[in-house]
Short mmCIF file of C-alpha atoms and ligand atoms in Angstrom, two decimals:
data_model
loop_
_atom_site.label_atom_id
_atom_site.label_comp_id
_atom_site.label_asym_id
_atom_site.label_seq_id
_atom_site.Cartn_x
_atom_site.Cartn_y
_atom_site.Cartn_z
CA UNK A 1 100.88 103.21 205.54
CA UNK A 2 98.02 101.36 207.51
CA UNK A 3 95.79 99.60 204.52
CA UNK A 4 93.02 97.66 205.13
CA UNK A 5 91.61 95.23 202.12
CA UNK A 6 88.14 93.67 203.06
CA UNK A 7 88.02 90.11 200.97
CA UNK A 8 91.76 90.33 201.39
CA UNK A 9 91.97 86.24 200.90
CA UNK A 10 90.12 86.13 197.96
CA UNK A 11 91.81 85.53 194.95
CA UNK A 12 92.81 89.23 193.66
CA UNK A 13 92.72 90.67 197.15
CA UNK A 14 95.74 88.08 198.52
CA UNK A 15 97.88 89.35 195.12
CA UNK A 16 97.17 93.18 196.50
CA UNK A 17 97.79 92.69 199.75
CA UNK A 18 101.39 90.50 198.85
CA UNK A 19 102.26 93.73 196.60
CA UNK A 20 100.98 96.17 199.22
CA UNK A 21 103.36 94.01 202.01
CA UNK A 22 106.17 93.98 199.46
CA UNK A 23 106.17 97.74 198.91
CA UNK A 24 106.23 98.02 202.82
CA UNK A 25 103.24 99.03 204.44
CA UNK A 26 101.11 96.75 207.11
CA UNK A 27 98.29 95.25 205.86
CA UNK A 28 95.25 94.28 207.48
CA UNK A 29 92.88 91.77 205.92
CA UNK A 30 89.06 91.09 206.77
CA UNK A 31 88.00 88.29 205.22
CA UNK A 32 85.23 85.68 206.14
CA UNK A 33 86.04 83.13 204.17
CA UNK A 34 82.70 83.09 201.56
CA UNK A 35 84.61 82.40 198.43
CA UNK A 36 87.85 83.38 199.58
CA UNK A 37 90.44 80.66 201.31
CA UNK A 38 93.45 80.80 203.89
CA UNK A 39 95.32 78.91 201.46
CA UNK A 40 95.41 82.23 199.15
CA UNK A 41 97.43 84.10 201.50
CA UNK A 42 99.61 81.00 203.13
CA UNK A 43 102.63 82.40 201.79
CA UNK A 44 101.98 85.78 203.42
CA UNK A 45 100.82 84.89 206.90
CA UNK A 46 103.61 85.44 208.77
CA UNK A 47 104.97 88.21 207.78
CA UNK A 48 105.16 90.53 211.19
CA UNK A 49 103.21 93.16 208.77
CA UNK A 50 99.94 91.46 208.28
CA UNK A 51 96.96 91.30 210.88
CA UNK A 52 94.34 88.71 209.70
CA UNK A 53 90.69 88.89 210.89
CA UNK A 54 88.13 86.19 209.90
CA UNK A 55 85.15 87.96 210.35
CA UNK A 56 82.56 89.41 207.46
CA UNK A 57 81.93 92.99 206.44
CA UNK A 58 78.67 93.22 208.86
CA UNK A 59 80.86 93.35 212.24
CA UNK A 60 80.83 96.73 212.45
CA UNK A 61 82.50 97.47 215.57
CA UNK A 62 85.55 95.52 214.14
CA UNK A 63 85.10 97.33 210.99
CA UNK A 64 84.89 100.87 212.11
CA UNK A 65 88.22 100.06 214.65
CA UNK A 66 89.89 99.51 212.08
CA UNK A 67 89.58 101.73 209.60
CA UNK A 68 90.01 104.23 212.05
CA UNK A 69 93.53 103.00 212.52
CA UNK A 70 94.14 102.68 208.66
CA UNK A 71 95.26 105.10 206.13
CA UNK A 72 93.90 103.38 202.95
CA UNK A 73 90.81 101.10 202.09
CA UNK A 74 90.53 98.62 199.74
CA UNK A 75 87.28 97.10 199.53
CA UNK A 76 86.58 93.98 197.48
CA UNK A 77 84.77 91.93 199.57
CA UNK A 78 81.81 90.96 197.98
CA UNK A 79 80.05 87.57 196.18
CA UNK A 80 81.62 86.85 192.90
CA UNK A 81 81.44 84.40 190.10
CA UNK A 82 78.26 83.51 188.05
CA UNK A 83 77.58 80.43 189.58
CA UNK A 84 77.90 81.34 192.91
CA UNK A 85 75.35 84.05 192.19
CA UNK A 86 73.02 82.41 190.70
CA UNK A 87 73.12 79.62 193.29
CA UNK A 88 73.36 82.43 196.31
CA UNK A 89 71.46 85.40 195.24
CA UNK A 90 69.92 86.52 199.01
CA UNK A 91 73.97 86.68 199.91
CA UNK A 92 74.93 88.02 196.66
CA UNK A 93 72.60 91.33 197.37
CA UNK A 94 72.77 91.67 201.10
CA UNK A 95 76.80 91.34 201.13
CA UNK A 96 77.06 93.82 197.82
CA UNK A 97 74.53 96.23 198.55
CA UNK A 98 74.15 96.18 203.02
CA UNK A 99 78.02 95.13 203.38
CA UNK A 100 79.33 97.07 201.21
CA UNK A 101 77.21 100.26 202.76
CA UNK A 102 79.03 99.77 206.15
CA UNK A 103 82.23 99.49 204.84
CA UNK A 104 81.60 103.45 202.68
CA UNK A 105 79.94 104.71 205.43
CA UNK A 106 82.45 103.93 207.73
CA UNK A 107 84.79 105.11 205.97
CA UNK A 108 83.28 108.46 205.54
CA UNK A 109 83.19 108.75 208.45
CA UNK A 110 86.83 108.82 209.34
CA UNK A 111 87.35 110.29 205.83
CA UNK A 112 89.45 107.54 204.48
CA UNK A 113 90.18 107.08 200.94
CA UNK A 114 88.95 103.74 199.70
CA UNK A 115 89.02 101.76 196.59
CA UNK A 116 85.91 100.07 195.19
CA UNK A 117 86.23 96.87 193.32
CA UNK A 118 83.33 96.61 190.71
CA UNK A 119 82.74 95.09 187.52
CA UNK A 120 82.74 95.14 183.95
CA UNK A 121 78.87 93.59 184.38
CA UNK A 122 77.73 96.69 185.11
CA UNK A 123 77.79 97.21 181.80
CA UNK A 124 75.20 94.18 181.69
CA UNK A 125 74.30 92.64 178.02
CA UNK A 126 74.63 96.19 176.17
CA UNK A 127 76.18 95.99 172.84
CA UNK A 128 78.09 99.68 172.49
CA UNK A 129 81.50 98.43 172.54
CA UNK A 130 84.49 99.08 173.72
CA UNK A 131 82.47 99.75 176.53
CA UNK A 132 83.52 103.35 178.38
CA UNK A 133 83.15 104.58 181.95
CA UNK A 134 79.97 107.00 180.65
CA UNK A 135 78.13 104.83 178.91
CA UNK A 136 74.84 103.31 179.04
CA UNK A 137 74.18 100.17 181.16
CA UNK A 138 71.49 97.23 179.94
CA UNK A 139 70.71 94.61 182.46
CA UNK A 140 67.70 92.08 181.66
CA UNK A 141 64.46 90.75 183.76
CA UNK A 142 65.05 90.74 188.03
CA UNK A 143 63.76 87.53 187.42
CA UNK A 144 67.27 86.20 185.82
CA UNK A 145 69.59 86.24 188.96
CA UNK A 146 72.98 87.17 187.07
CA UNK A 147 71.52 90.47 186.84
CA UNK A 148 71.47 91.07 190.86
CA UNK A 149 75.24 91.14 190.44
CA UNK A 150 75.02 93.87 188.21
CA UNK A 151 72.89 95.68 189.76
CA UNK A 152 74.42 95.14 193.14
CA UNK A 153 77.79 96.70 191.94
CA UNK A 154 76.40 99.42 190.59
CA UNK A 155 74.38 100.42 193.50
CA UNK A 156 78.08 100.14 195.57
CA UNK A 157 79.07 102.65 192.47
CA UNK A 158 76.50 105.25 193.14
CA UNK A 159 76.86 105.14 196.75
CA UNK A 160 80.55 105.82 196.81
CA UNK A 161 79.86 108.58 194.11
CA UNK A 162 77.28 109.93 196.06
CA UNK A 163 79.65 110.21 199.60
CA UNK A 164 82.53 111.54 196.97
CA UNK A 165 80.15 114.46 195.54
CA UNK A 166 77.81 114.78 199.38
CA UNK A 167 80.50 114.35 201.91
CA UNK A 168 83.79 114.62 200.43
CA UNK A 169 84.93 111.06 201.25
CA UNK A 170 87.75 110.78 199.01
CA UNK A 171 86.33 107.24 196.35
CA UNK A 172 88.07 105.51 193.54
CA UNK A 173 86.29 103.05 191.54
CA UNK A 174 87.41 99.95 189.26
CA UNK A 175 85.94 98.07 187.00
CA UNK A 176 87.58 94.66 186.59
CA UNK A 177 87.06 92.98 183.43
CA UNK A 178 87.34 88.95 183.83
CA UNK A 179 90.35 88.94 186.45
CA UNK A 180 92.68 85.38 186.07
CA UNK A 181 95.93 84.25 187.24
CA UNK A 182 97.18 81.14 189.77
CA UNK A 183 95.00 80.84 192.81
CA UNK A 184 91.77 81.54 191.02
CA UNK A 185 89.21 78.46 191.71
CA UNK A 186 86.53 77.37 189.17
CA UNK A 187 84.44 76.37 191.99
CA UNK A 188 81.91 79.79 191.40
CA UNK A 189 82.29 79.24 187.55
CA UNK A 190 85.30 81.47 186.49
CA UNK A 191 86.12 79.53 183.10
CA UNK A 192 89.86 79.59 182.89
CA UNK A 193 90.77 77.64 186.47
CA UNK A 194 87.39 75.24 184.91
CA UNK A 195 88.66 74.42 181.81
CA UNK A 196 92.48 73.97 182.94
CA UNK A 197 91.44 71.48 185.56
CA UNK A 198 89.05 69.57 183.08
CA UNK A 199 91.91 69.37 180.59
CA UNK A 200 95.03 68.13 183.37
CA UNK A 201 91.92 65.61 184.55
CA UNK A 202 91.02 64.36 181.40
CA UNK A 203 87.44 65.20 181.59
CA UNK A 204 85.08 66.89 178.92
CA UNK A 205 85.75 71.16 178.80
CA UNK A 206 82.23 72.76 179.24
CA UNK A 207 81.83 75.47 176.98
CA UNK A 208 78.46 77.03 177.24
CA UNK A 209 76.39 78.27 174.53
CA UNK A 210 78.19 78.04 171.37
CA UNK A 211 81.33 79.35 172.21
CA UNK A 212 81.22 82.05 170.17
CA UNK A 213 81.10 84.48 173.13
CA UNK A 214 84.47 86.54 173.53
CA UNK A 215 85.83 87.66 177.32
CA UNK A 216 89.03 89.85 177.75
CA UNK A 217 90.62 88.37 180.55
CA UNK A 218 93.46 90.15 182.61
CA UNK A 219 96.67 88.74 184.75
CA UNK A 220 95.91 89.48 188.09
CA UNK A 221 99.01 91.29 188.69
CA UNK A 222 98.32 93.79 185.90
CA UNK A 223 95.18 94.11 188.17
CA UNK A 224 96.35 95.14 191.39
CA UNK A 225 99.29 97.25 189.28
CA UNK A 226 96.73 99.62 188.37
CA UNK A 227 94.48 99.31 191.45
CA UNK A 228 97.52 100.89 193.27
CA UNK A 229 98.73 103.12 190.88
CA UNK A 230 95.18 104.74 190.96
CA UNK A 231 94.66 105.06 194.96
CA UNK A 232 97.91 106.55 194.74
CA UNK A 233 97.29 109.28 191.82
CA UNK A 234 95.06 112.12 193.54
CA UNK A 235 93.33 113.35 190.14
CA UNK A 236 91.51 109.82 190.27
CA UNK A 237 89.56 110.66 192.87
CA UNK A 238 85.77 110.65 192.56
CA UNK A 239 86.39 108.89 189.05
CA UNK A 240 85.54 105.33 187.11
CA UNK A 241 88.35 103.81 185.58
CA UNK A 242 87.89 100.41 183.99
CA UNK A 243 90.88 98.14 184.63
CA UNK A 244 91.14 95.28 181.91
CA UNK A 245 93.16 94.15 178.90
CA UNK A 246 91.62 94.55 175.44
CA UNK A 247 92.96 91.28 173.89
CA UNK A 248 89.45 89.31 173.33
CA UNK A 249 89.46 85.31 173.33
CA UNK A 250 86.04 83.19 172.12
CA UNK A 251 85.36 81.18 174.35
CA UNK A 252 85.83 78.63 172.36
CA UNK A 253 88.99 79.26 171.05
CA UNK A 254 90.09 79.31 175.06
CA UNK A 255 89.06 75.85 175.38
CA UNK A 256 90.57 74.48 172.08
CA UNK A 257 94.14 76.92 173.01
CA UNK A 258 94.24 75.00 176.55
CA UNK A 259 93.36 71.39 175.46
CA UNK A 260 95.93 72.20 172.84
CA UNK A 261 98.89 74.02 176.10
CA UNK A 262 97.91 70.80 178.33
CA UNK A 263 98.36 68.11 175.91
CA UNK A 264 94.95 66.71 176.85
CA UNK A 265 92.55 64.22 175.28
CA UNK A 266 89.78 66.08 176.94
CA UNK A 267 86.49 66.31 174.57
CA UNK A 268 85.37 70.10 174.21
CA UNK A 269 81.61 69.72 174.95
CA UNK A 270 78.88 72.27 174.56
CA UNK A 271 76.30 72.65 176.94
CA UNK A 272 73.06 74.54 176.42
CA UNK A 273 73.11 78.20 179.09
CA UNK A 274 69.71 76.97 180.49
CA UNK A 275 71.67 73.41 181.70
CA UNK A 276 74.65 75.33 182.82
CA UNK A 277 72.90 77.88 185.25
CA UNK A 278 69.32 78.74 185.00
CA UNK A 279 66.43 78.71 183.08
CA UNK A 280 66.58 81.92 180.85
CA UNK A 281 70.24 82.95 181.43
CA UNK A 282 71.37 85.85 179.71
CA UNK A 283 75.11 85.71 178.97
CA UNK A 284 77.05 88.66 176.75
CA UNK A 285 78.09 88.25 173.48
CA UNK A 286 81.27 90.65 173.98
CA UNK A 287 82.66 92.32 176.86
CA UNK A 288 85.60 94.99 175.97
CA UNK A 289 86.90 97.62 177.75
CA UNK A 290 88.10 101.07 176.38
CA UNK A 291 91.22 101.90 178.90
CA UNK A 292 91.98 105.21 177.08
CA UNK A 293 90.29 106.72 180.57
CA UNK A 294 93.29 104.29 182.72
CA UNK A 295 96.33 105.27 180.11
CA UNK A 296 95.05 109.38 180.36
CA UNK A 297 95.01 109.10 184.19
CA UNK A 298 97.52 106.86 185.40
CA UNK A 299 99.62 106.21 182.26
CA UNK A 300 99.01 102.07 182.53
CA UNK A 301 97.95 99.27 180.35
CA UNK A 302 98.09 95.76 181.12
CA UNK A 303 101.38 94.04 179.94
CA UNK A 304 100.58 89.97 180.16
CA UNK A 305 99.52 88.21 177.62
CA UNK A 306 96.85 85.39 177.36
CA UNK A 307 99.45 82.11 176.73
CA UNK A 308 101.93 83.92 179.57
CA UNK A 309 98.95 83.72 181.72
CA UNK A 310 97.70 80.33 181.02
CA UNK A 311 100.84 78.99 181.62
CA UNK A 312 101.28 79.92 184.68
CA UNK A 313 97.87 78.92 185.51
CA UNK A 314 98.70 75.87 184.21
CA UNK A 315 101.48 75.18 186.19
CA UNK A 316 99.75 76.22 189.62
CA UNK A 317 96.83 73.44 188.85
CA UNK A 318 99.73 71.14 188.45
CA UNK A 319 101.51 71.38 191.13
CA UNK A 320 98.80 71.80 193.64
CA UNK A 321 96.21 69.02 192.31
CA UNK A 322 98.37 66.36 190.43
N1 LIG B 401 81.98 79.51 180.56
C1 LIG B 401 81.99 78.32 179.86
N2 LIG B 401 82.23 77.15 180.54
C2 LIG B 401 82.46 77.13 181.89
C3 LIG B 401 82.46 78.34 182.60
C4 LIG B 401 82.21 79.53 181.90
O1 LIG B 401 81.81 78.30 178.62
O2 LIG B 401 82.67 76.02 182.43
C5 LIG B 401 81.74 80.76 179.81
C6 LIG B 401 80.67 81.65 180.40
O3 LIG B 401 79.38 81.25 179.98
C7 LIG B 401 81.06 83.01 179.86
C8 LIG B 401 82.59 82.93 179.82
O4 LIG B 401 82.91 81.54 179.84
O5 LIG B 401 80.56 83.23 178.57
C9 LIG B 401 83.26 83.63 180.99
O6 LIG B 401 82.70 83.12 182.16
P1 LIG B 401 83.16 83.53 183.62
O7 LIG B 401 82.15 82.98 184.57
O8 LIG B 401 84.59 83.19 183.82
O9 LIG B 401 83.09 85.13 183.63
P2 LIG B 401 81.95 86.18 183.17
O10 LIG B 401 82.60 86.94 182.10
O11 LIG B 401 80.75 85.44 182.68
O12 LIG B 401 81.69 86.95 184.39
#
């Protein structure tokens, strides 16, 4: 097959399109570099398979060419990471909400199925847990920036719904609950690649708040295993799965288990919300996801563990920084 992945050189979208390569289709990646880097798909780039374009979502002409020459669509480019939203919110919005409505429409109109990457913050700060595809969604002020993520996501959500149910473009939607593995930076505040670093350098680990938050965090290839799985599985389509292991780590617990893995004399340091990102941030307590609706559908769970994955993350911050 013919697959295009927007964001292809971000961090989950170069582990998709290595697995899509692998299982022996061409891949096409459009990618303009925001948060995503070359270096992610270095080991990839010349394969005689892959066709790289650096050039954003908003080029239209180069988007609609080529999805009109591709079978599949996966589309996760979009801005990611808490600090990068709250420190970019104009290009948070206009790049989840305008981008994003290109790269649906434009695939509706060649009637191409496509995958949407969304979130596990669309479930924002509500407290029903596990959390399931139906339920409710509670997001705070439009004054705290986080939420624009949120919101953003979910308006890429409805929009894709609304195409599946109007115009009979053919949609799958995941929800990715806190995504890790090698390659992932810390630069746009995902904690794991933060803390590693701060432990191999030495330097305090930031835990914000009091720790007592919990995340479930996922290997990436367990990720793009499902992501896959469900293009590929024709009852998905028009459905919400969320994608995400349901093994929950505080926060601080994370930074004491890697301090602990890396043998470091790092200081675990807590650091008010406010300090970290913004004046009033809202964080969630708990963020778990029920995958009862992923095991029904597509018969998959994720299968690495926590220390597997901090090990190898471990290792890749090694070898590439020290
Ligand atoms: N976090 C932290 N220290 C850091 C970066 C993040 O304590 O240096 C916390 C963050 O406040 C959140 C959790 O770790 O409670 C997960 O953060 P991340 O940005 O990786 O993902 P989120 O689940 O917030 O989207």
């Amino acid at each position: 097959m013919n697959i295009l992945i927007t964001g292809g050189a971000g961090f989950i979208g170069s582990y998709l399109a290595q697995e899509l390569l692998e299982r022996g289709n061409r891949v096409t990646i459009i990618d303009n570099l925001s948060t995503g880097r070359l270096n992610n798909i270095n080991h990839i780039y010349k394969n005689k398979n892959l066709n790289v374009y650096i050039d954003t979502i908003f080029n239209e002409e180069l988007i609609e060419d080529v999805i009109k020459k591709s079978d599949q669509i996966y589309h996760l480019a979009a801005a990611v990471g808490v600090q990068f939203i709250v420190d970019n919110p104009v290009e948070t919005i206009e790049t989840n909400v305008a981008g994003s409505e290109i790269v649906i429409r434009l695939a509706n109109k060649y009637k191409k199925k496509i995958f949407i990457a969304s979130t596990s913050e669309v479930y924002g700060k509500s407290d029903s847990l596990p959390f399931k595809e139906g339920k409710d969604r509670v997001y705070g002020s439009t004054s705290v920036r986080r939420w624009s993520y949120a919101e953003s996501k979910a308006i890429d959500e409805f929009l894709a719904l609304a195409y599946w149910h109007e115009k009979k473009l053919p949609v799958v939607i995941g929800r990715l609950f806190n995504t890790v593995g090698p390659r992932q930076t810390g630069q746009y505040g995902m904690v794991i690649p933060r803390f590693v670093r701060q432990a191999l350098l030495g330097h305090p680990i930031t835990v914000f708040g009091d720790g007592t938050q919990s995340r479930c965090f996922t290997y990436v290839e367990d990720v793009v295993g499902a992501i896959i799985k469900l293009m590929d599985t024709k009852k998905c389509l028009g459905e919400i799965f969320n994608i995400g292991s349901t093994a929950e780590t505080k926060i601080i617990e994370l930074a004491q288990k890697i301090k602990k893995m890396t043998n470091s004399s790092s200081k675990i340091k807590k650091i008010s919300y406010d300090e970290a990102y913004e004046e009033g941030f809202e964080d969630m307590k708990r963020r778990v996801p029920d995958i009862s609706k992923l095991k029904k559908f597509i018969d998959y769970s994720p299968k690495v563990k926590l220390e597997q994955t901090l090990n190898k993350v471990i290792d890749y911050h090694k070898g590439n920084k020290f």
